[in-house]
Structures are given as C-alpha cells and as structure tokens.
Short mmCIF file of C-alpha atoms in Angstrom, two decimals:
data_model
loop_
_atom_site.label_atom_id
_atom_site.label_comp_id
_atom_site.label_asym_id
_atom_site.label_seq_id
_atom_site.Cartn_x
_atom_site.Cartn_y
_atom_site.Cartn_z
CA UNK M 200 5.20 18.14 21.07
CA UNK M 201 3.99 15.87 18.02
CA UNK M 202 6.71 14.38 15.88
CA UNK M 203 7.12 13.55 12.67
CA UNK M 204 10.27 11.53 11.65
CA UNK M 205 11.20 12.29 8.12
CA UNK M 206 13.99 11.84 5.55
CA UNK M 207 14.79 13.71 2.60
CA UNK M 208 12.37 14.55 0.11
CA UNK M 209 10.28 11.77 1.49
CA UNK M 210 7.03 11.81 -0.64
CA UNK M 211 5.57 9.97 2.20
CA UNK M 212 6.16 11.88 4.76
CA UNK M 213 5.67 15.01 2.89
CA UNK M 214 2.21 13.53 2.55
CA UNK M 215 1.75 13.41 6.46
CA UNK M 216 2.80 17.35 6.58
CA UNK M 217 0.12 18.74 3.77
CA UNK M 218 -2.14 16.34 6.22
CA UNK M 219 -1.49 17.92 9.08
CA UNK M 220 -1.13 21.19 8.23
CA UNK M 221 -4.39 21.56 6.53
CA UNK M 222 -5.50 20.54 9.93
CA UNK M 223 -3.72 22.87 11.45
CA UNK M 224 -2.35 20.43 14.01
CA UNK M 225 1.26 21.80 15.42
CA UNK M 226 4.22 19.50 15.06
CA UNK M 227 7.64 19.07 15.17
CA UNK M 228 9.95 17.47 12.02
CA UNK M 229 12.74 15.71 13.52
CA UNK M 230 15.31 14.83 10.32
CA UNK M 231 15.96 10.89 9.98
CA UNK M 232 18.98 9.61 8.36
CA UNK M 233 16.90 5.74 7.72
CA UNK M 234 20.62 4.54 7.04
CA UNK M 235 21.99 4.39 9.90
CA UNK M 236 19.31 1.85 11.32
CA UNK M 237 19.42 3.61 14.69
CA UNK M 238 17.91 1.57 17.48
CA UNK M 239 15.36 3.52 18.64
CA UNK M 240 13.50 4.67 15.07
CA UNK M 241 13.91 0.56 14.39
CA UNK M 242 12.43 -0.05 18.03
CA UNK M 243 9.15 2.36 16.79
CA UNK M 244 9.38 0.71 12.95
CA UNK M 245 11.26 -2.46 11.86
CA UNK M 246 10.52 -1.27 8.79
CA UNK M 247 13.02 0.89 9.11
CA UNK M 248 11.23 4.30 6.83
CA UNK M 249 9.57 6.71 7.03
CA UNK M 250 7.02 8.61 8.28
CA UNK M 251 6.64 7.91 12.04
CA UNK M 252 4.26 9.97 13.63
CA UNK M 253 4.52 10.10 17.86
CA UNK M 254 1.44 12.16 18.80
CA UNK M 255 1.11 14.09 22.24
CA UNK M 256 -0.30 11.06 23.76
CA UNK M 257 2.52 8.87 23.15
CA UNK M 258 1.34 7.03 19.88
CA UNK M 259 3.54 6.12 17.54
CA UNK M 260 2.30 5.48 14.49
CA UNK M 261 3.93 4.06 10.95
CA UNK M 262 3.26 4.17 8.39
CA UNK M 263 2.20 6.95 4.66
CA UNK M 264 -1.90 4.78 4.93
CA UNK M 265 -1.76 4.23 8.21
CA UNK M 266 -1.02 7.76 9.76
CA UNK M 267 -2.98 9.11 7.11
CA UNK M 268 -6.34 7.04 8.55
CA UNK M 269 -5.22 7.68 11.85
CA UNK M 270 -4.88 11.29 11.46
CA UNK M 271 -8.43 11.79 9.84
CA UNK M 272 -9.85 9.29 12.63
CA UNK M 273 -8.54 11.24 15.80
CA UNK M 274 -8.47 14.71 14.33
CA UNK M 275 -12.00 14.99 12.63
CA UNK M 276 -11.72 19.09 12.53
CA UNK M 277 -10.76 19.88 8.84
CA UNK M 278 -11.87 16.50 7.15
CA UNK M 279 -10.10 15.43 3.98
CA UNK M 280 -11.81 12.44 3.20
CA UNK M 281 -15.85 12.64 1.95
CA UNK M 282 -18.22 11.51 4.59
CA UNK M 283 -19.64 8.03 2.35
CA UNK M 284 -17.76 4.54 1.86
CA UNK M 285 -18.01 4.72 -1.99
CA UNK M 286 -16.64 8.31 -1.37
CA UNK M 287 -13.71 7.16 0.83
CA UNK M 288 -12.86 3.84 -1.44
CA UNK M 289 -12.76 6.22 -4.70
CA UNK M 290 -10.44 8.68 -2.84
CA UNK M 291 -8.31 5.86 -0.49
CA UNK M 292 -7.95 3.80 -4.31
CA UNK M 293 -6.22 7.24 -5.93
CA UNK M 294 -3.99 7.57 -2.66
CA UNK M 295 -3.32 3.63 -3.25
CA UNK M 296 -2.49 4.40 -7.68
CA UNK M 297 0.13 7.43 -6.72
CA UNK M 298 1.82 5.75 -2.98
CA UNK M 299 2.01 2.32 -5.12
CA UNK M 300 1.81 2.06 -9.19
CA UNK M 301 3.42 6.16 -9.03
CA UNK M 302 5.50 5.81 -6.34
CA UNK M 303 7.21 2.74 -8.14
CA UNK M 304 6.59 3.80 -11.59
CA UNK M 305 8.06 7.53 -10.94
CA UNK M 306 9.08 8.61 -7.74
CA UNK M 307 11.75 5.85 -6.46
CA UNK M 308 13.70 5.85 -9.67
CA UNK M 309 13.77 9.55 -9.77
CA UNK M 310 14.22 10.96 -6.70
CA UNK M 311 15.26 7.69 -5.08
CA UNK M 312 17.73 6.54 -7.68
CA UNK M 313 18.82 10.76 -7.64
CA UNK M 314 19.28 11.34 -3.67
CA UNK M 315 18.75 8.69 -0.98
CA UNK M 316 20.43 5.66 -2.76
CA UNK M 317 23.85 6.54 -2.45
CA UNK M 318 23.11 6.38 1.33
CA UNK M 319 21.56 3.25 1.10
CA UNK M 320 22.72 1.28 -1.35
CA UNK M 321 26.39 2.90 -1.99
CA UNK M 322 25.98 2.86 -5.22
CA UNK M 323 24.82 5.48 -7.99
CA UNK M 324 22.03 6.19 -9.80
CA UNK M 325 20.94 3.98 -12.54
CA UNK M 326 20.63 5.81 -15.42
CA UNK M 327 18.02 2.96 -17.58
CA UNK M 328 16.06 3.26 -14.44
CA UNK M 329 15.73 7.58 -14.15
CA UNK M 330 15.12 7.24 -18.25
CA UNK M 331 11.81 5.17 -17.42
CA UNK M 332 11.21 7.10 -14.29
CA UNK M 333 10.68 10.09 -17.04
CA UNK M 334 9.34 8.01 -19.79
CA UNK M 335 6.45 7.05 -17.02
CA UNK M 336 5.68 10.39 -15.79
CA UNK M 337 3.53 11.36 -18.72
CA UNK M 338 0.90 8.64 -18.91
CA UNK M 339 0.81 9.77 -14.55
CA UNK M 340 -0.22 13.56 -15.58
CA UNK M 341 -2.43 12.35 -18.37
CA UNK M 342 -4.17 10.54 -15.38
CA UNK M 343 -4.23 14.12 -13.10
CA UNK M 344 -5.72 16.07 -16.67
CA UNK M 345 -8.51 13.27 -16.86
CA UNK M 346 -9.26 13.56 -13.58
CA UNK M 347 -9.17 17.30 -12.50
CA UNK M 348 -10.84 18.03 -16.76
CA UNK M 349 -14.65 15.77 -15.05
CA UNK M 350 -13.71 16.71 -11.04
CA UNK M 351 -13.26 19.69 -9.28
CA UNK M 352 -10.92 17.91 -7.15
CA UNK M 353 -8.77 14.09 -7.72
CA UNK M 354 -11.30 12.25 -6.09
CA UNK M 355 -14.28 14.52 -6.18
CA UNK M 356 -15.58 17.60 -5.31
CA UNK M 357 -14.20 19.10 -2.65
CA UNK M 358 -9.77 18.59 -2.05
CA UNK M 359 -8.44 15.75 -0.74
CA UNK M 360 -6.00 12.91 0.44
CA UNK M 361 -6.02 11.69 -2.39
CA UNK M 362 -4.91 15.21 -3.53
CA UNK M 363 -2.43 15.74 -0.98
CA UNK M 364 -1.22 12.42 -1.59
CA UNK M 365 -0.53 12.77 -5.50
CA UNK M 366 0.82 16.71 -4.78
CA UNK M 367 3.79 15.14 -2.15
CA UNK M 368 4.69 12.76 -4.94
CA UNK M 369 4.50 14.68 -7.32
CA UNK M 370 6.20 17.83 -5.11
CA UNK M 371 9.92 15.62 -4.28
CA UNK M 372 9.81 15.20 -8.08
CA UNK M 373 8.93 18.73 -8.58
CA UNK M 374 12.13 19.91 -6.59
CA UNK M 375 14.39 18.28 -8.63
CA UNK M 376 12.81 19.98 -12.16
CA UNK M 377 11.96 16.04 -13.06
CA UNK M 378 8.01 17.36 -14.02
CA UNK M 379 7.01 18.65 -17.92
CA UNK M 380 4.10 20.49 -16.56
CA UNK M 381 4.28 22.70 -19.66
CA UNK M 382 3.24 18.69 -21.28
CA UNK M 383 0.24 18.62 -18.78
CA UNK M 384 -1.83 21.70 -18.80
CA UNK M 385 -4.38 20.33 -16.39
CA UNK M 386 -2.80 18.28 -14.54
CA UNK M 387 -0.17 21.76 -14.19
CA UNK M 388 -3.46 24.29 -12.80
CA UNK M 389 -4.55 21.06 -10.42
CA UNK M 390 -0.95 21.76 -9.04
CA UNK M 391 -0.85 25.21 -9.12
CA UNK M 392 -3.88 25.66 -7.17
CA UNK M 393 -2.39 22.56 -4.20
CA UNK M 394 0.77 24.37 -4.40
CA UNK M 395 -0.48 27.66 -3.27
CA UNK M 396 -2.10 26.22 -0.80
CA UNK M 397 -1.18 27.87 3.05
CA UNK M 398 -0.19 24.29 3.86
CA UNK M 399 2.59 23.69 0.93
CA UNK M 400 4.28 26.33 2.63
CA UNK M 401 6.74 24.23 4.76
CA UNK M 402 7.81 22.09 2.20
CA UNK M 403 8.58 25.06 -0.61
CA UNK M 404 11.15 26.19 1.90
CA UNK M 405 12.68 23.21 2.40
CA UNK M 406 16.30 23.02 1.40
CA UNK M 407 18.73 19.65 1.44
CA UNK M 408 22.44 19.79 1.93
CA UNK M 409 24.09 19.82 -1.89
CA UNK M 410 21.52 19.09 -3.71
CA UNK M 411 19.68 22.44 -4.48
CA UNK M 412 15.90 22.78 -5.83
CA UNK M 413 15.00 23.42 -9.60
CA UNK M 414 14.83 27.27 -9.93
CA UNK M 415 10.54 28.11 -10.35
CA UNK M 416 10.50 24.93 -7.00
CA UNK M 417 8.88 27.70 -4.79
CA UNK M 418 7.55 29.43 -7.36
CA UNK M 419 3.49 30.02 -6.90
CA UNK M 420 3.51 30.94 -10.46
CA UNK M 421 5.53 28.31 -12.40
CA UNK Z 61 -25.44 -10.68 -6.57
CA UNK Z 62 -22.46 -8.73 -4.65
CA UNK Z 63 -19.41 -9.73 -7.20
CA UNK Z 64 -15.29 -9.82 -6.48
CA UNK Z 65 -13.50 -10.42 -9.29
CA UNK Z 66 -10.18 -12.20 -8.40
CA UNK Z 67 -7.46 -14.25 -10.16
CA UNK Z 68 -5.55 -17.31 -9.15
CA UNK Z 69 -4.16 -17.67 -6.16
CA UNK Z 70 -4.24 -13.86 -5.79
CA UNK Z 71 -2.80 -13.11 -1.89
CA UNK Z 72 -5.33 -9.51 -1.83
CA UNK Z 73 -8.56 -11.61 -3.40
CA UNK Z 74 -8.21 -14.46 -0.90
CA UNK Z 75 -7.92 -11.66 1.91
CA UNK Z 76 -11.53 -9.53 0.44
CA UNK Z 77 -12.70 -13.74 0.90
CA UNK Z 78 -12.03 -14.09 3.96
CA UNK Z 79 -13.23 -10.78 5.00
CA UNK Z 80 -16.77 -11.08 3.47
CA UNK Z 81 -16.72 -14.50 4.42
CA UNK Z 82 -15.93 -13.82 8.29
CA UNK Z 83 -18.64 -10.42 7.98
CA UNK Z 84 -21.06 -12.89 6.74
CA UNK Z 85 -22.11 -11.43 3.31
CA UNK Z 86 -22.92 -13.49 0.30
CA UNK Z 87 -20.90 -12.98 -2.88
CA UNK Z 88 -20.42 -14.62 -6.16
CA UNK Z 89 -16.55 -15.09 -7.12
CA UNK Z 90 -15.51 -14.36 -10.53
CA UNK Z 91 -12.10 -15.02 -11.71
CA UNK Z 92 -11.15 -12.27 -14.03
CA UNK Z 93 -7.84 -14.04 -16.79
CA UNK Z 94 -5.93 -10.60 -15.77
CA UNK Z 95 -3.07 -10.83 -18.51
CA UNK Z 96 -5.84 -10.13 -21.92
CA UNK Z 97 -6.55 -6.90 -20.32
CA UNK Z 98 -10.37 -6.95 -20.45
CA UNK Z 99 -11.57 -3.24 -22.34
CA UNK Z 100 -14.34 -3.74 -19.66
CA UNK Z 101 -12.54 -4.39 -16.76
CA UNK Z 102 -9.70 -1.81 -17.04
CA UNK Z 103 -12.92 0.16 -16.47
CA UNK Z 104 -13.54 -0.66 -13.29
CA UNK Z 105 -9.80 -0.58 -12.59
CA UNK Z 106 -7.33 0.94 -14.52
CA UNK Z 107 -4.92 -0.97 -12.84
CA UNK Z 108 -6.05 -4.02 -14.48
CA UNK Z 109 -5.31 -5.71 -11.19
CA UNK Z 110 -7.32 -7.74 -8.71
CA UNK Z 111 -9.26 -7.48 -6.53
CA UNK Z 112 -12.42 -5.31 -7.70
CA UNK Z 113 -15.37 -5.40 -6.09
CA UNK Z 114 -19.01 -4.96 -6.83
CA UNK Z 115 -21.35 -4.18 -3.93
CA UNK Z 116 -25.22 -5.26 -4.30
CA UNK Z 117 -25.95 -1.09 -5.67
CA UNK Z 118 -23.71 -1.15 -8.24
CA UNK Z 119 -20.86 0.35 -6.04
CA UNK Z 120 -17.54 -0.70 -7.68
CA UNK Z 121 -14.03 -1.21 -5.73
CA UNK Z 122 -11.10 -1.03 -6.66
CA UNK Z 123 -7.90 -2.87 -4.68
CA UNK Z 124 -7.12 -4.60 -1.22
CA UNK Z 125 -6.77 -1.50 0.83
CA UNK Z 126 -9.53 -0.10 -0.25
CA UNK Z 127 -11.75 -2.74 -0.86
CA UNK Z 128 -10.91 -3.89 3.44
CA UNK Z 129 -11.34 -0.18 4.55
CA UNK Z 130 -15.09 0.02 2.24
CA UNK Z 131 -15.99 -3.66 3.67
CA UNK Z 132 -15.63 -2.35 7.65
CA UNK Z 133 -17.22 0.66 6.90
CA UNK Z 134 -19.82 -0.28 4.72
CA UNK Z 135 -21.20 -3.12 6.89
CA UNK Z 136 -19.87 -2.33 10.24
CA UNK Z 137 -21.40 -6.35 11.51
CA UNK Z 138 -18.71 -8.72 12.99
CA UNK Z 139 -16.11 -6.09 12.91
CA UNK Z 140 -12.23 -7.06 12.24
CA UNK Z 141 -10.65 -3.14 13.10
CA UNK Z 142 -10.99 -2.36 16.70
CA UNK Z 143 -12.51 0.93 17.71
CA UNK Z 144 -9.88 3.31 18.85
CA UNK Z 145 -8.00 4.90 16.56
CA UNK Z 146 -4.29 3.64 17.66
CA UNK Z 147 -5.32 0.06 17.69
CA UNK Z 148 -6.53 0.36 14.20
CA UNK Z 149 -3.39 1.76 13.36
CA UNK Z 150 -1.35 -0.86 14.70
CA UNK Z 151 -3.71 -2.94 12.49
CA UNK Z 152 -3.38 -1.18 9.50
CA UNK Z 153 0.39 -1.18 10.28
CA UNK Z 154 0.87 -5.01 9.73
CA UNK Z 155 -2.15 -5.02 6.97
CA UNK Z 156 0.84 -2.47 5.17
CA UNK Z 157 3.72 -4.78 6.64
CA UNK Z 158 1.91 -8.38 4.80
CA UNK Z 159 1.13 -6.77 1.99
CA UNK Z 160 3.74 -4.01 0.93
CA UNK Z 161 6.62 -5.88 2.70
CA UNK Z 162 5.74 -9.47 3.05
CA UNK Z 163 4.03 -10.11 -0.41
CA UNK Z 164 7.08 -8.13 -1.93
CA UNK Z 165 9.87 -10.11 -0.36
CA UNK Z 166 7.91 -13.58 -0.13
CA UNK Z 167 4.37 -13.69 -2.05
CA UNK Z 168 5.58 -12.55 -5.36
CA UNK Z 169 8.61 -14.37 -5.64
CA UNK Z 170 7.20 -17.18 -4.81
CA UNK Z 171 3.65 -17.47 -6.01
CA UNK Z 172 3.68 -15.00 -8.83
CA UNK Z 173 6.49 -16.44 -10.33
CA UNK Z 174 5.19 -19.98 -10.54
CA UNK Z 175 1.87 -19.38 -11.16
CA UNK Z 176 0.32 -16.22 -12.74
CA UNK Z 177 4.14 -14.93 -14.32
CA UNK Z 178 3.70 -17.03 -17.58
CA UNK Z 179 0.73 -16.07 -18.42
CA UNK Z 180 1.33 -11.94 -17.97
CA UNK Z 181 5.09 -12.00 -18.91
CA UNK Z 182 5.28 -15.01 -21.80
CA UNK Z 183 8.16 -15.87 -19.37
CA UNK Z 184 9.20 -18.88 -16.45
CA UNK Z 185 10.48 -18.71 -13.24
CA UNK Z 186 13.43 -16.73 -11.80
CA UNK Z 187 14.89 -19.71 -9.85
CA UNK Z 188 16.64 -16.54 -8.40
CA UNK Z 189 13.98 -14.80 -6.91
CA UNK Z 190 12.38 -18.05 -5.53
CA UNK Z 191 15.31 -18.57 -3.79
CA UNK Z 192 14.62 -14.70 -2.27
CA UNK Z 193 11.41 -15.62 -1.22
CA UNK Z 194 12.06 -18.86 0.53
CA UNK Z 195 15.36 -17.68 2.45
CA UNK Z 196 13.07 -14.19 3.09
CA UNK Z 197 10.03 -16.09 4.13
CA UNK Z 198 12.11 -16.84 7.67
CA UNK Z 199 12.72 -13.70 8.73
CA UNK Z 200 8.63 -12.96 8.25
CA UNK Z 201 7.37 -16.08 10.37
CA UNK Z 202 9.39 -15.18 12.79
CA UNK Z 203 7.63 -11.96 13.54
CA UNK Z 204 4.41 -13.62 13.46
CA UNK Z 205 6.13 -15.76 16.35
CA UNK Z 206 6.52 -13.03 18.01
CA UNK Z 207 3.77 -11.19 17.81
CA UNK Z 208 1.76 -14.30 18.82
CA UNK Z 209 3.69 -14.68 21.65
CA UNK Z 210 2.86 -11.23 22.78
CA UNK Z 211 -0.83 -10.65 21.96
CA UNK Z 212 -3.41 -13.53 20.82
CA UNK Z 213 -3.69 -12.22 17.68
CA UNK Z 214 -1.24 -9.92 14.88
CA UNK Z 215 -2.49 -7.21 16.17
CA UNK Z 216 -3.98 -7.36 19.98
CA UNK Z 217 -6.75 -9.78 21.25
CA UNK Z 218 -8.92 -10.08 18.96
CA UNK Z 219 -8.47 -11.83 15.23
CA UNK Z 220 -8.57 -8.29 12.94
CA UNK Z 221 -8.42 -7.90 9.48
CA UNK Z 222 -4.27 -7.77 9.79
CA UNK Z 223 -4.50 -11.53 10.89
CA UNK Z 224 -7.18 -12.37 7.66
CA UNK Z 225 -4.24 -10.47 5.48
CA UNK Z 226 -1.69 -12.58 6.53
CA UNK Z 227 -3.28 -15.82 6.73
CA UNK Z 228 -4.64 -14.64 3.19
CA UNK Z 229 -0.63 -14.24 1.62
CA UNK Z 230 -0.10 -17.58 3.24
CA UNK Z 231 -2.56 -19.43 2.24
CA UNK Z 232 -1.65 -18.58 -1.50
CA UNK Z 233 2.39 -19.84 -0.17
CA UNK Z 234 1.02 -22.93 1.37
CA UNK Z 235 -0.92 -24.05 -2.00
CA UNK Z 236 1.92 -24.55 -3.29
CA UNK Z 237 3.53 -26.13 -0.54
CA UNK Z 238 6.41 -23.40 0.01
CA UNK Z 239 5.61 -22.51 3.61
CA UNK Z 240 8.25 -23.70 5.95
CA UNK Z 241 5.68 -24.19 9.00
CA UNK Z 242 7.65 -26.60 10.97
CA UNK Z 243 10.40 -24.44 11.98
CA UNK Z 244 7.83 -21.72 13.13
CA UNK Z 245 6.05 -23.65 15.37
CA UNK Z 246 3.66 -20.46 17.13
CA UNK Z 247 3.74 -19.04 13.61
CA UNK Z 248 1.61 -22.42 12.27
CA UNK Z 249 0.06 -22.76 15.98
CA UNK Z 250 -1.60 -19.06 15.25
CA UNK Z 251 -2.02 -20.05 11.33
CA UNK Z 252 -4.07 -23.18 12.28
CA UNK Z 253 -6.19 -21.36 14.36
CA UNK Z 254 -7.33 -18.74 11.60
CA UNK Z 255 -7.62 -21.98 9.28
CA UNK Z 256 -10.02 -23.90 11.05
CA UNK Z 257 -12.21 -20.99 10.64
CA UNK Z 258 -15.67 -21.58 8.74
CA UNK Z 259 -14.57 -18.39 6.68
CA UNK Z 260 -11.76 -20.42 5.69
CA UNK Z 261 -13.55 -23.35 4.00
CA UNK Z 262 -13.56 -21.88 0.50
CA UNK Z 263 -10.15 -21.40 0.09
CA UNK Z 264 -9.10 -24.70 1.05
CA UNK Z 265 -11.56 -25.70 -1.52
CA UNK Z 266 -9.98 -24.35 -4.59
CA UNK Z 267 -8.03 -26.27 -7.56
CA UNK Z 268 -6.36 -24.26 -10.13
CA UNK Z 269 -5.84 -26.14 -13.56
CA UNK Z 270 -2.60 -27.48 -14.37
CA UNK Z 271 -1.47 -26.79 -10.58
CA UNK Z 272 -2.60 -29.40 -7.51
CA UNK Z 273 -1.97 -28.24 -4.50
CA UNK Z 274 0.04 -29.44 -1.67
CA UNK Z 275 -0.87 -32.47 -0.26
CA UNK Z 276 -1.55 -30.82 3.52
CA UNK Z 277 -3.32 -28.03 1.86
CA UNK Z 278 -6.75 -28.53 3.02
CA UNK Z 279 -5.07 -30.25 6.05
CA UNK Z 280 -6.66 -28.57 9.20
CA UNK Z 281 -4.57 -30.87 11.09
CA UNK Z 282 -1.13 -30.41 8.87
#
C-alpha cells in the first residue's frame, strides 16, 4: 500500500493528502513522531521532517515540493498543474509563496509554536511570534482576495496545486481557530469552495490528542 | 533579449546563471538593488527577491525553484533533470536540501550577514550567526562527500540541477573564502569538476564593489 508519513497539523503533509485525494489515489496515513528521530525514518529522510511518501513500488519521495511534482508526473490523471510552462511557473510561484513566505511568516508562528514545538524544542510557545503570525496573516489573506478577484482560482481558471498548497496551510491554522475569515470575504469564499471538495473530508475529521479543533473547523458553512 | 535579474552574490540567481549557461541560452544579467524596492521590480515579484527571469516572449518567471523548472520545461536541450519521476524526485530532494536547509543554516549566515544585510536591515553582521554558519558547513560538506563517494554526481550518474544548485550556493561562500575545502576532499574534488565547466566562467569573473574575492576564488586548481 502507498504510505504517507505525516505529523501533527503538518501543512506540507496536508497538501499531499489533498493532492492524493484529488487524484483518487489510495494511501495509508502513518503518524510519525518526528521528535523521536526514529532511525528508520531518518534513513528515508535525513532532514527528519514530514511528509515522506513511499509509493507502491517502494519509491521513497521526500519533501513537499518533490512529492508534489512526483505525483503529478507519475500519475497524470486529474492534473493539478496546467500544461504550459508559463502557467506552471505561476502555479509554482504561488506554491513557493505559501510554502516558504507564508509558512515562515504565519503558519510556523501559529501552528508550530502552539503544537509541536513543545515536543521538539522542549519549551512552550513564544507569544511574540504568535502575535507576529496573527498580524502577518492579514496581508496574505488580502493577497488571496486580490488573486481570486482577478481569477477563478489562485493560479488561473482551474484549480491547481497552488490552491491545494495554500488551503493546506490555512487548514492547519483554521484547526486552531486563528484565521480571521470575517475580515477577508473573498478569501473566505475561495476557502469555502475548496473546503467543500470531497478531497478535504479526511482533513476535517482530524482530531489531535489534547487539542480540540475550533468549533467551526469541520463546518462547511463557517 | 532574455533578462535575468540578480543581486550581490545571490546563490539562487547564480544557480539560474549556471543553468542557462549549461543549456547554451543567451541572457542579459541585470543587477537589482533589491533594498531599493523599485516599484517596477515589485510588480514582477511582490516578494522583492531575486532571481526574476524575463524570457524572450515577455514571460516573467519568479523564484529559483519555478525558474529552474521552467527552463527545463521550455528548453529541453541539454537536460539537467533525468527523465524518470523517481530520479527527478531525488534531484528535487537535493535542490530543496541546498536551497532550504543549506541556505538557512549556512549561506544566509555567512553571505547574507557579510554582504547585503547592511543594505536591507541597516545593521552590521551578527558574529554568532557567522560562527553558526562556519560550524554547520562541515556537516553539509560531509554529506557531499558521502553522496559523491556513492555516485558520480550528487543525484546520480549525470550532472543535474542538484549539482548546479549546490555549487551555486557554495560559490557565493567561496567568493568570501569561507569554504573549508581542505577538510572535505571528496567535496572539493566534486566542486573542482563543476568549477572547471565553461558554464562557471562568468561566475568566476564576478567582482563586487568593496568586496574583493578570496585569492583562490577564480583558480581552477585551488
């Protein structure tokens, strides 16, 4: 069976879960306590981070960007990347925006600080960083508003891996109730569209020990 | 004319310069003072960072990962990515390793701190971060030794964008004389092979104002 290793609210693993589900590819989800630095896991990925995908033929693929590209190449059905190089470049620009800039400015400050940090760094959250994440998320939500005011989906007229990537990041923050949706209506409309897709169902059923999701987390009419 | 916007010792722009040269694609190199936040540049790339490529037909491509993939897709000659999804995934794993992990642990601490930081943050280098970069570079050079002890090039038997990416990062550090080559002989041998390629010549001729390169920087027998 195809296996995806993920961890607590990992936004990068969530992206791959959505992508596999959009492409109707079955997989088993395996929880990895990355802070335990399990030797067999480190052998697959020396960085010790999730996601890691082990495909049906045993191919091990490591990291969000490589796994995302690998799935599109190995399983071209239900494509999440356009066929032209320029359109693909725009989707990749936004994927990097959300996995690099958005992650470091927002998701890391909110989700990492409040959840997995105590396992990895053995200290509690830094309230300054949480405040920084709460401040910076507004500009990014406005950017989603701007993009979806000009295009149907983030990178163009079709849903792409850019939407999946951005929604995966936001879904982890939304679990904690930290997305100020009411102040960014077009971003909320875009998220409502993607949240109602069948691929999203498994994410909305996630429950982590000692961390109850926000009351609207699984509500499609939030 | 195809134009690549770069800045001082930017390792990501250096990767694209090498890639374009390996593929025999002509381009003009334009220096961008990214700290001036020029509106026309921000319009092309809202993150304000280099590299940005403007292709012959006016297509604007932004960021190292998207530009790298775009060039391989739009100009398949002299390929720098293998044809199989698993081999491509391994090259992409290493590209992410050097552009994310290596950059944040090493290049940012050494090159950014010593050069462009004073323009962007209006403060001098942080000596603790420089020391951290000087310490951490050893593990990465050992990883290059390990890989090239098992394979001809980093990702397999052919030179790939992974080699170009890693060499671009190291070339920026080498300009400053901060790569401890003598302690990591296999990594040095690998770098000597790539440094002697015609694609590297333009990088070795770079000279920045008020920043003289290390005496061995342009020497192929260093």
